[in-house]
mmCIF file of C-alpha atoms in Angstrom:
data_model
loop_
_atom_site.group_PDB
_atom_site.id
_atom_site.type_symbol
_atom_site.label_atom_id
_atom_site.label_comp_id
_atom_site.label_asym_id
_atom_site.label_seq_id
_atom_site.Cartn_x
_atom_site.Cartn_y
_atom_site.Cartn_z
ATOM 1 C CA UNK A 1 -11.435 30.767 -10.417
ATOM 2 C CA UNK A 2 -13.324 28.599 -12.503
ATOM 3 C CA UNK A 3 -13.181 24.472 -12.502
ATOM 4 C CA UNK A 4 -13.308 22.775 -15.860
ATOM 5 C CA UNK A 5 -13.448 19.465 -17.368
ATOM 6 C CA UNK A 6 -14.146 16.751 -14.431
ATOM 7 C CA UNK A 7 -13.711 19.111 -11.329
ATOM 8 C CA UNK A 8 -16.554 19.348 -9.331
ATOM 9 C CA UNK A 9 -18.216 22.426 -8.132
ATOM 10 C CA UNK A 10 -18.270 22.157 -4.277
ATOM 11 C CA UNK A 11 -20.021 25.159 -3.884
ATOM 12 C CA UNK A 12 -22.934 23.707 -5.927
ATOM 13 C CA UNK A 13 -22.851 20.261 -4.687
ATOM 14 C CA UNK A 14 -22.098 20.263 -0.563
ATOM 15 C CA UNK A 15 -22.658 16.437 -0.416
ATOM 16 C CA UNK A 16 -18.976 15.460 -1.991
ATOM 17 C CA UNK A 17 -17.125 14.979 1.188
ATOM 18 C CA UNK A 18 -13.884 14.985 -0.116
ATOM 19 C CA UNK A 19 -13.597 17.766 -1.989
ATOM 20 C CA UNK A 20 -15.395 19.975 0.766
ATOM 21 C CA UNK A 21 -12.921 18.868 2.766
ATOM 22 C CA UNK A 22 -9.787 20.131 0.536
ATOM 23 C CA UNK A 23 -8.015 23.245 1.528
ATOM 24 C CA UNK A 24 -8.388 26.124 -0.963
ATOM 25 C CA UNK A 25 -5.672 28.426 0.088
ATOM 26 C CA UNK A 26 -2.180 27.898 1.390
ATOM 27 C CA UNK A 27 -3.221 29.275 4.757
ATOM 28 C CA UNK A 28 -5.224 26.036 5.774
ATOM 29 C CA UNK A 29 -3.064 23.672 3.883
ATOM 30 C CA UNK A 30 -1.651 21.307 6.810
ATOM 31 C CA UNK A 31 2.377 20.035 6.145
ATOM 32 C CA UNK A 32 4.639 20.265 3.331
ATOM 33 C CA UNK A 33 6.337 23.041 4.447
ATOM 34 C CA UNK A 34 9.272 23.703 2.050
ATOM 35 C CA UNK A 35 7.380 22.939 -0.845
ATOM 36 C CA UNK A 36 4.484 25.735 0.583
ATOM 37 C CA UNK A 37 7.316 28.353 1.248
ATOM 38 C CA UNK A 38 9.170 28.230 -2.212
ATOM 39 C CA UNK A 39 5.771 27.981 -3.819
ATOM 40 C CA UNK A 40 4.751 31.274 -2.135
ATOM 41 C CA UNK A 41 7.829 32.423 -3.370
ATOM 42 C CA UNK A 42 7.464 31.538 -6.741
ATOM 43 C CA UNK A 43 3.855 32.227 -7.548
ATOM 44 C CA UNK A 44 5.020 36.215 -6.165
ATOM 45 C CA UNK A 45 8.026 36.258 -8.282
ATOM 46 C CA UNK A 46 5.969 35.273 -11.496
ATOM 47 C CA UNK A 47 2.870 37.998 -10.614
ATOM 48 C CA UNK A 48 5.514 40.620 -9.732
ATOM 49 C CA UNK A 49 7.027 40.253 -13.396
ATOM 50 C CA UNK A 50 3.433 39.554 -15.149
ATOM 51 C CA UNK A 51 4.753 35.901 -16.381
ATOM 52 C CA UNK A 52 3.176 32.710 -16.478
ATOM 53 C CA UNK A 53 4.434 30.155 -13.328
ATOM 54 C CA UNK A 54 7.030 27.749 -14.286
ATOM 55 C CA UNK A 55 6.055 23.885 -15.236
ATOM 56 C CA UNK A 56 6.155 21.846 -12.080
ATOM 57 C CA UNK A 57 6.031 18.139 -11.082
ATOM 58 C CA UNK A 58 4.839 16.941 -7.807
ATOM 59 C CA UNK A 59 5.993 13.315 -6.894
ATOM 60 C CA UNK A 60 4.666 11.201 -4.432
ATOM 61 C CA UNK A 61 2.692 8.396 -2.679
ATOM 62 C CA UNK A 62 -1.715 8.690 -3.291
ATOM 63 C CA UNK A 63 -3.492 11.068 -1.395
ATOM 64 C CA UNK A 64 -0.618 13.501 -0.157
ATOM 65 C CA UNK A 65 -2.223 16.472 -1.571
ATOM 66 C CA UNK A 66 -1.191 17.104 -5.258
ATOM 67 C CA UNK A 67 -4.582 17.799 -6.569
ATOM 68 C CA UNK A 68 -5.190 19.964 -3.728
ATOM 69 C CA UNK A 69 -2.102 22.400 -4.405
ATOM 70 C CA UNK A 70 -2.695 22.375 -8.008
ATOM 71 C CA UNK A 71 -6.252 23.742 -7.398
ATOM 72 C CA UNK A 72 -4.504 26.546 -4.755
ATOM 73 C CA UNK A 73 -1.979 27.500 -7.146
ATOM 74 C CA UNK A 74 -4.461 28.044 -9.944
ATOM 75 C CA UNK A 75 -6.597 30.159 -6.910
ATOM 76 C CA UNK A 76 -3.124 32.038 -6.284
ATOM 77 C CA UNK A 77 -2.311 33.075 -9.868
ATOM 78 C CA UNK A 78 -6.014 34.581 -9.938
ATOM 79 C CA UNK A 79 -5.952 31.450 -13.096
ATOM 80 C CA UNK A 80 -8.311 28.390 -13.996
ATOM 81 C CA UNK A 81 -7.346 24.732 -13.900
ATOM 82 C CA UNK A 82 -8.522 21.756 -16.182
ATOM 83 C CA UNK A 83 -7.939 18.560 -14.769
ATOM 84 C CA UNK A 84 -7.571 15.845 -16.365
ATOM 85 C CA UNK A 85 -5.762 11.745 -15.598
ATOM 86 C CA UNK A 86 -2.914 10.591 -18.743
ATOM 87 C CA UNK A 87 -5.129 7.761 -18.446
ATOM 88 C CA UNK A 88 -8.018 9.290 -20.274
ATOM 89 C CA UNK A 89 -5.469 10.828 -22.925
ATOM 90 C CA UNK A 90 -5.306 8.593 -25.307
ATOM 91 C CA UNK A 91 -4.999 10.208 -28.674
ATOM 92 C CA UNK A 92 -3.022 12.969 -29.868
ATOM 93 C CA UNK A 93 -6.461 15.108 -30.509
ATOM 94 C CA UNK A 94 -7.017 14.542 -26.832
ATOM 95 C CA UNK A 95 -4.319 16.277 -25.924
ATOM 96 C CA UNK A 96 -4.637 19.313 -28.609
ATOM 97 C CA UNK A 97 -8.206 19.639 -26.877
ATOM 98 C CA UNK A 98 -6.968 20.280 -23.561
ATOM 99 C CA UNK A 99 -4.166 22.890 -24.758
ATOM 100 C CA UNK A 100 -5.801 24.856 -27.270
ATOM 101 C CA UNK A 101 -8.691 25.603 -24.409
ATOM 102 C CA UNK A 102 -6.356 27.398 -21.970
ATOM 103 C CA UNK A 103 -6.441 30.724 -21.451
ATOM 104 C CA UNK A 104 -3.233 33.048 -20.965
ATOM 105 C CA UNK A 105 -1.760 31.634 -17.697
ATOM 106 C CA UNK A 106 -4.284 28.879 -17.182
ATOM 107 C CA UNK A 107 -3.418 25.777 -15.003
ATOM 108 C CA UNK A 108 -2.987 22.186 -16.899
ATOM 109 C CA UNK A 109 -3.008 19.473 -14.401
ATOM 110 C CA UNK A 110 -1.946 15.730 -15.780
ATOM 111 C CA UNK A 111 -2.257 13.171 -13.153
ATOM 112 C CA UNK A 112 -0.441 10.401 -13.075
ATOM 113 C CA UNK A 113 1.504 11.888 -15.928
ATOM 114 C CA UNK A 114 4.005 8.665 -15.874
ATOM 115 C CA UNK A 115 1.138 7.038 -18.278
ATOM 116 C CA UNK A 116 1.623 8.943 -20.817
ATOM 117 C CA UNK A 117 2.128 7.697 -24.231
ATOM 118 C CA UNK A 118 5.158 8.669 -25.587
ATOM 119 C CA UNK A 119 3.851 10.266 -28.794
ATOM 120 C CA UNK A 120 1.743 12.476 -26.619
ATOM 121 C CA UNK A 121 5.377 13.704 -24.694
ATOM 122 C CA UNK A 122 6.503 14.515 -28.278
ATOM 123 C CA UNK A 123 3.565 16.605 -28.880
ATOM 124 C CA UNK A 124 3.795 17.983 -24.769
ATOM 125 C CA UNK A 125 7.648 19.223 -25.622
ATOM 126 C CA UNK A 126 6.738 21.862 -27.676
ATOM 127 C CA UNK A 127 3.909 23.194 -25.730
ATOM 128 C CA UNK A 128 5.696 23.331 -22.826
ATOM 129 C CA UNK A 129 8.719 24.738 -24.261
ATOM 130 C CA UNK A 130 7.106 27.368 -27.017
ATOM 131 C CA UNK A 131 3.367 27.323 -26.719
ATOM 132 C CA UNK A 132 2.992 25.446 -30.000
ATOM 133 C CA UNK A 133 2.015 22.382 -30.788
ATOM 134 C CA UNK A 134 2.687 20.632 -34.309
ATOM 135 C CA UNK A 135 -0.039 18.257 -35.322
ATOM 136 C CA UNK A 136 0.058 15.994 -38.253
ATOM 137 C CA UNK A 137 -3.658 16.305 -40.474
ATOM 138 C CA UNK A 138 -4.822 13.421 -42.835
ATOM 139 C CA UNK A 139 -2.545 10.328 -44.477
ATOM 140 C CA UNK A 140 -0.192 9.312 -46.619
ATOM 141 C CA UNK A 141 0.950 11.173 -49.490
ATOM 142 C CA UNK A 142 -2.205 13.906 -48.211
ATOM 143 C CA UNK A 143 -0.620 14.313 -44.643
ATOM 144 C CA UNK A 144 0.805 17.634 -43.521
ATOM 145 C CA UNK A 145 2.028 19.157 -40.503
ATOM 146 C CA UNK A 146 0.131 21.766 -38.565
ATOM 147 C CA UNK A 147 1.384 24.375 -35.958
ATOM 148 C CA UNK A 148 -1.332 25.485 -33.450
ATOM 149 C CA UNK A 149 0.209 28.256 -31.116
ATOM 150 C CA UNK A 150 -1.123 28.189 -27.903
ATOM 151 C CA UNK A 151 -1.766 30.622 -24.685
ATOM 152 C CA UNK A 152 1.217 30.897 -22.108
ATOM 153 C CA UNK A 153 0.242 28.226 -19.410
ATOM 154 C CA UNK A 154 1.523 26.177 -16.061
ATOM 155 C CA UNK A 155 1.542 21.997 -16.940
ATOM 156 C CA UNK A 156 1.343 20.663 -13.420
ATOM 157 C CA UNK A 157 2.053 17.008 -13.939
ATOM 158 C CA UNK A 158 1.466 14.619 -10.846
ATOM 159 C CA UNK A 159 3.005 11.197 -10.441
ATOM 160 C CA UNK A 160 3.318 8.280 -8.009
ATOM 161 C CA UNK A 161 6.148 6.756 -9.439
ATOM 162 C CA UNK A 162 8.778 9.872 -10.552
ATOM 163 C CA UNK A 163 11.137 6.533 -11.835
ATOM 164 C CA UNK A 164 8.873 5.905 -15.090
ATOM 165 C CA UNK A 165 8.756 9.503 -16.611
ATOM 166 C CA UNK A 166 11.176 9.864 -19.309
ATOM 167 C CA UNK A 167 13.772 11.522 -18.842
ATOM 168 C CA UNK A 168 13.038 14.613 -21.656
ATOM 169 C CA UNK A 169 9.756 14.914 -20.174
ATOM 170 C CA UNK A 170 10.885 15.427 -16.617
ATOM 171 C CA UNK A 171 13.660 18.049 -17.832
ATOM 172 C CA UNK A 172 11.087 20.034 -18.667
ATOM 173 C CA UNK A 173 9.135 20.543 -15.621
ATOM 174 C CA UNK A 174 11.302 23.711 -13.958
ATOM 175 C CA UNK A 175 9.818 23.347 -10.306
ATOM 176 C CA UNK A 176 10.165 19.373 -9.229
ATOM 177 C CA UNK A 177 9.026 18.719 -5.665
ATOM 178 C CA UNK A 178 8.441 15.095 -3.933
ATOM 179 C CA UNK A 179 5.249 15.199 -1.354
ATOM 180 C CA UNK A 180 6.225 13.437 1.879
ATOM 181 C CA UNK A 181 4.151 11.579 4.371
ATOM 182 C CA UNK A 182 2.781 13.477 7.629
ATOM 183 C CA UNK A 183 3.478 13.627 10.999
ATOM 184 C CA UNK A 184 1.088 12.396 13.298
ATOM 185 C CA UNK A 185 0.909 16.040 15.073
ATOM 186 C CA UNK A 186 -0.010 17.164 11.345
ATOM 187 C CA UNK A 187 -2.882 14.461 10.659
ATOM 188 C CA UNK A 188 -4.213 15.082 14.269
ATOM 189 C CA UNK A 189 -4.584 18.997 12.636
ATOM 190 C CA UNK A 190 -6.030 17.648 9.424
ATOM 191 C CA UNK A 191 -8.343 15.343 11.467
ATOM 192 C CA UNK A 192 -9.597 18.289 13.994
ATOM 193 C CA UNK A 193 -10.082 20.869 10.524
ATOM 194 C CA UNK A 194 -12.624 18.372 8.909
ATOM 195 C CA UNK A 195 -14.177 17.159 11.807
ATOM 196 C CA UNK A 196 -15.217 21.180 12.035
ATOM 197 C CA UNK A 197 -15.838 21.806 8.202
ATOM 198 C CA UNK A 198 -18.116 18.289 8.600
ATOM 199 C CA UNK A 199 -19.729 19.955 11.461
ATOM 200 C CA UNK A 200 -18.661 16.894 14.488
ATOM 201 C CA UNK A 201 -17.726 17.295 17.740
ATOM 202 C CA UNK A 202 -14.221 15.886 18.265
ATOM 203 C CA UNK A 203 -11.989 14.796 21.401
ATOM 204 C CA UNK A 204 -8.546 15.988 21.021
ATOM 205 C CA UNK A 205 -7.436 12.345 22.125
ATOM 206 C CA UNK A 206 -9.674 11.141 19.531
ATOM 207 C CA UNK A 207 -8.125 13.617 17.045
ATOM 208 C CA UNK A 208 -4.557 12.393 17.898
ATOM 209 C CA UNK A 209 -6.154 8.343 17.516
ATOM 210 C CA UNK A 210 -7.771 8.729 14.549
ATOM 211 C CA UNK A 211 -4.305 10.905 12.976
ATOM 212 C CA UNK A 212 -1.734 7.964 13.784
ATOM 213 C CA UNK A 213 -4.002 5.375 12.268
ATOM 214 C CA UNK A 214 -4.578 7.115 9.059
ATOM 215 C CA UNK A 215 -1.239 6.340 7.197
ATOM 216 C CA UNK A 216 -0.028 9.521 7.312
ATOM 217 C CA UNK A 217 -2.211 10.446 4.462
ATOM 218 C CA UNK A 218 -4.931 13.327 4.546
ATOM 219 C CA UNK A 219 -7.262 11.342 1.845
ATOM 220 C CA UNK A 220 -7.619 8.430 4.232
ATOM 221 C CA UNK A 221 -7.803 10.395 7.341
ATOM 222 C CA UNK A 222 -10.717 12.437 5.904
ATOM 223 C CA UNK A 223 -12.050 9.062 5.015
ATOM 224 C CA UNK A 224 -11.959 7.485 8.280
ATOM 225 C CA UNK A 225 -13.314 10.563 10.027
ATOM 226 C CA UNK A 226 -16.522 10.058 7.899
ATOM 227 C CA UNK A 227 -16.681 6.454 8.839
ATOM 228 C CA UNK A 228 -16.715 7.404 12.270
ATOM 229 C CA UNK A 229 -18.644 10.088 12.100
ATOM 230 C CA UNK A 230 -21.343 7.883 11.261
ATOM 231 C CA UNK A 231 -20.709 4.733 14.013
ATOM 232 C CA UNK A 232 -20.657 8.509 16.870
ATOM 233 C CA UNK A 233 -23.561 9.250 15.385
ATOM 234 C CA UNK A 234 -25.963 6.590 15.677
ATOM 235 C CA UNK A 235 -23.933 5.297 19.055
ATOM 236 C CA UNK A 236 -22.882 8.278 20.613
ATOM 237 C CA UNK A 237 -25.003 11.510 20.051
ATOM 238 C CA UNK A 238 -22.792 12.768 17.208
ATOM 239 C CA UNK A 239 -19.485 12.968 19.281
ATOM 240 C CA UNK A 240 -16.670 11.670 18.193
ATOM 241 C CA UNK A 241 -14.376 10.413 21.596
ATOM 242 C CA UNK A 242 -12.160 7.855 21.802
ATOM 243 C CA UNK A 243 -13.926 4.912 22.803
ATOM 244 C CA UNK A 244 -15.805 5.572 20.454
ATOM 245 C CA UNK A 245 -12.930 5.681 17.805
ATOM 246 C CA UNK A 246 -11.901 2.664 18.931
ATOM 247 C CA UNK A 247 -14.795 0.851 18.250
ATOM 248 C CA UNK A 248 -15.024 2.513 14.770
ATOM 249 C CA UNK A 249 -11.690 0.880 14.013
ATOM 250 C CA UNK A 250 -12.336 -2.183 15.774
ATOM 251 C CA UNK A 251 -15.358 -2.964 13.695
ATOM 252 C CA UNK A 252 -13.580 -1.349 10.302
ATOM 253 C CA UNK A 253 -10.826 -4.018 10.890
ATOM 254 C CA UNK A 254 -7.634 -1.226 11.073
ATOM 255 C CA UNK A 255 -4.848 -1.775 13.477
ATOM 256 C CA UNK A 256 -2.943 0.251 15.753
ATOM 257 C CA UNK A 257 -0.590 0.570 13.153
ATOM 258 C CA UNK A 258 -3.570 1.470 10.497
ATOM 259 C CA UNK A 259 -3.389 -1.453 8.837
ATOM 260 C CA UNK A 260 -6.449 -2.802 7.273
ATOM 261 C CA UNK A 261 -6.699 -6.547 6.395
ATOM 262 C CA UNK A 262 -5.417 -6.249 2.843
ATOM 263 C CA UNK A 263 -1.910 -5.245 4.592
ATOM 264 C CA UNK A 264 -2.222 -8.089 7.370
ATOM 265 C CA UNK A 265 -2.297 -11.018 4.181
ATOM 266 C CA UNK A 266 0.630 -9.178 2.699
ATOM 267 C CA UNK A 267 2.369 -9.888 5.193
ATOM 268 C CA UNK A 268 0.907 -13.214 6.476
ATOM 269 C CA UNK A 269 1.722 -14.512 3.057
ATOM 270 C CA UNK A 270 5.413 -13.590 2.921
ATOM 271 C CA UNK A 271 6.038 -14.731 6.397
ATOM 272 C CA UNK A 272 3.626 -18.235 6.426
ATOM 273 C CA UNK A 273 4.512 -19.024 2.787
ATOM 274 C CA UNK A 274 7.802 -17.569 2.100
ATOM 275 C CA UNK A 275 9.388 -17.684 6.020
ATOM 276 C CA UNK A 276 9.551 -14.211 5.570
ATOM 277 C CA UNK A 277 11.250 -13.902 2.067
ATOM 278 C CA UNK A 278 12.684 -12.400 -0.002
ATOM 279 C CA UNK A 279 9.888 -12.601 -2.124
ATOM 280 C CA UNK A 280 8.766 -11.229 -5.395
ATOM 281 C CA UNK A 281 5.638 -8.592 -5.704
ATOM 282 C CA UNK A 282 4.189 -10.944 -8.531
ATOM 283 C CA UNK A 283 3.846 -13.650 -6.087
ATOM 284 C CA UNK A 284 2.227 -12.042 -3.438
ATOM 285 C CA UNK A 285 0.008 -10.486 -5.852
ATOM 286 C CA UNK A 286 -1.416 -14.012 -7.090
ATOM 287 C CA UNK A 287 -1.473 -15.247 -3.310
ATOM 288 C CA UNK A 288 -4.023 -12.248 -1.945
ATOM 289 C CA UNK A 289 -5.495 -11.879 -5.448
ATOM 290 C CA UNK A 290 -5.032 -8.015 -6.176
ATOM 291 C CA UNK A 291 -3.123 -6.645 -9.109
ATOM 292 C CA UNK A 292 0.759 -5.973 -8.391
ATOM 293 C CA UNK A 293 0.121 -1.849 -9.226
ATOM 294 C CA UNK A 294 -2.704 -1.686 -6.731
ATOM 295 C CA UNK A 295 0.018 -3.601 -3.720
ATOM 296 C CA UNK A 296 3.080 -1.268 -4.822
ATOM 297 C CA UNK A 297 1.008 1.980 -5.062
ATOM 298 C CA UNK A 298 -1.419 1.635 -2.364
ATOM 299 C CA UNK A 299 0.036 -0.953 0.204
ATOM 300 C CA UNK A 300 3.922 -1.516 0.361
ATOM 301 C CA UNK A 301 4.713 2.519 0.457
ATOM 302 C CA UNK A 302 3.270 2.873 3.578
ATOM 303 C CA UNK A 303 4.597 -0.650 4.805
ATOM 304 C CA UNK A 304 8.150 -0.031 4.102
ATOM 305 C CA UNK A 305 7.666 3.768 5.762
ATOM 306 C CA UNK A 306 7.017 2.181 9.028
ATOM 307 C CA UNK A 307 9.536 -0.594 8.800
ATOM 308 C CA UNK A 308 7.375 -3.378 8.216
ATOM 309 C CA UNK A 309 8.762 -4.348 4.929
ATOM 310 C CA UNK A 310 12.036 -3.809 3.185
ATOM 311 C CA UNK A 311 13.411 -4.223 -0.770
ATOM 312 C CA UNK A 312 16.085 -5.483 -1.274
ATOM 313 C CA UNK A 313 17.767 -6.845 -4.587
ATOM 314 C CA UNK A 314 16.039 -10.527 -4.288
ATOM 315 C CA UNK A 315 12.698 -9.429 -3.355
ATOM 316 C CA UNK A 316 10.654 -8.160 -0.538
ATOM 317 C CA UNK A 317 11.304 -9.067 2.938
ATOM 318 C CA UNK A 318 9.246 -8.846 6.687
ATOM 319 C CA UNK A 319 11.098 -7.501 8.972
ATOM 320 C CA UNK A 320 11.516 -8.298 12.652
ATOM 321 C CA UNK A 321 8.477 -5.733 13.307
ATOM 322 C CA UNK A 322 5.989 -7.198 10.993
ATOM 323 C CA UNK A 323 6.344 -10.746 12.985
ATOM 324 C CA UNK A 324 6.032 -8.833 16.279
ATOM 325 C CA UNK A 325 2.869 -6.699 15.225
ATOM 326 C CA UNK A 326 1.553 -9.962 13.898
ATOM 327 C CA UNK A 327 2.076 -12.380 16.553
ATOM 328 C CA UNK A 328 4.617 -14.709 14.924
ATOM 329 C CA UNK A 329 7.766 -15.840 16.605
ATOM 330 C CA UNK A 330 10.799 -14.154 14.372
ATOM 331 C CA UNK A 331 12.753 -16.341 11.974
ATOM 332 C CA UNK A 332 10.490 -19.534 13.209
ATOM 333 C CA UNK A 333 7.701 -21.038 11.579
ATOM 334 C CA UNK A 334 4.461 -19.162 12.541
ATOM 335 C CA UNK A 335 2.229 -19.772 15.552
ATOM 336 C CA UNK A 336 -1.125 -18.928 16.882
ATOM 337 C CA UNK A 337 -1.625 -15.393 15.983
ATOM 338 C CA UNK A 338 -3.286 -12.411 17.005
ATOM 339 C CA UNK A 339 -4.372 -9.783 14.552
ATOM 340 C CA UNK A 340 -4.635 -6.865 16.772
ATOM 341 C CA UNK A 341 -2.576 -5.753 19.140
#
């Protein structure tokens, strides 16, 4: 299987950590269960009858894995995948480019495919629907419509936020599945595979540590082992324990909870300034200076997953844990504090 457009080449380049560390195959893919068993299924069903796979959306929080299984599936169906972001689709030409290069049963994968102009949907419709796509040459009076078929392929479209893709566009995607965060038994198995594909010796109580402090997310667990890796290597002979995990987070500024200090002032802000809300994200955005996107996206998932946070029709709001993880007396005005606990 070949990589095109902005894919690397791990095999050529064995210094990019994070893709070395993705799983090619289903077989070492860690979580998601369901959505590995019905794809199994459905990547058989479409060899067995010679067709192209279905059009599929994958929804969910960063760094869950939709890359990843787009790459497998491609492996699976014996196809190639292009890779591309809607961001860096800007023109209608763009788009043509990408579709008119894929060969029969090829792999098309959009990320963030919520960005997407809607002019480019109107010219995705088609594609997806017929393999065709209808493209409009010169202007005015001169302009006239062109229909380029195209090569039976799989659009695997990935999104963070399911809610902003139109409605037509979503319709068409036959296999929809929403990525859910890990266990902490299933990041302690992601965290002991690339400890061994990095080539560090690992603690299994440092394997569990580093797991439940990693968000539940496999891109910042393979990040943090990295990090660590490098604190066990110049401090403890290479090996990666639990003391001196600790340390590693101690010194990186994460939390028990695996909260970094960009989620402590979130939450500082709405319980010193705002007693705790409700709140709006615009105003904590101005507060800790970061863009509203980057706080929804990369920050509040996690912190309403573990209860720190909640929505509710007037705003955001801390909850009871957030004061107790933080050191401030609940419902009071806030005291001395300690940042770890």
């Amino acid at each position: 299987m070949k990589k095109k457009e902005n894919q690397t080449d791990v095999s050529k380049d064995k210094s990019v950590d994070d893709l070395s560390l993705r799983p090619d195959n289903f077989s070492d893919f860690v979580g998601q269960k369901e959505i590995i068993a019905n794809l199994k299924i459905f990547i058989e069903s479409a060899k067995k009858r010679n067709s192209v796979l279905d059009h599929i959306l994958l929804s969910g929080p960063p760094g869950l894995g939709k890359t990843t299984l787009a790459t497998i599936i491609a492996k699976e169906m014996n196809s190639e995948v292009t890779i591309t972001s809607a961001q860096v689709i800007s023109k209608g030409a763009d788009l043509a480019r990408f579709l008119t290069l894929l060969n029969e049963s090829d792999i098309l994968f959009i990320d963030e495919i919520h960005s997407l102009g809607r002019n480019l949907e109107e010219i995705l419709y088609p594609a997806m629907e017929d393999y065709k796509i209808d493209l409009v040459v010169g202007e005015g009076i001169t302009a006239q419509s062109v229909e380029i078929p195209l090569k039976k392929f799989t659009l695997v479209g990935a999104t963070t936020r399911s809610g902003m893709i139109s409605e037509p566009l979503k319709n068409r995607f036959g296999i929809q599945f929403r990525l859910e965060y890990y266990s902490d038994e299933e990041m302690s198995l992601i965290v002991s595979r690339s400890a061994k594909l990095l080539g560090v010796k690992i603690s299994d109580e440092a394997c569990l540590l580093i797991g439940s402090r990693s968000r539940k997310t496999p891109r910042i667990a393979n990040h943090l082992i990295k990090r660590i890796r490098d604190y066990a290597e110049v401090e403890n002979e290479g090996v990666i324990d639990k003391k001196i995990s600790e340390k590693a987070f101690s010194k990186l500024g994460i939390d028990s909870l695996g909260l970094d200090n960009m989620d402590r002032q979130i939450l500082s802000v709405m319980i010193e300034r705002y007693k705790g809300g409700p709140v709006g994200l615009k105003a904590i955005a101005v507060v800790v200076g970061e863009e509203e996107r980057t706080i929804e996206d990369s920050y509040e998932s996690y912190l309403v997953r573990i209860g720190l946070i909640k929505r509710t029709p007037s705003g955001r709001m801390a909850t009871e844990l957030a004061y107790q993880h933080l050191g401030y007396d609940f419902k009071r005005e806030p005291q001395e504090r300690t940042l770890f606990i």
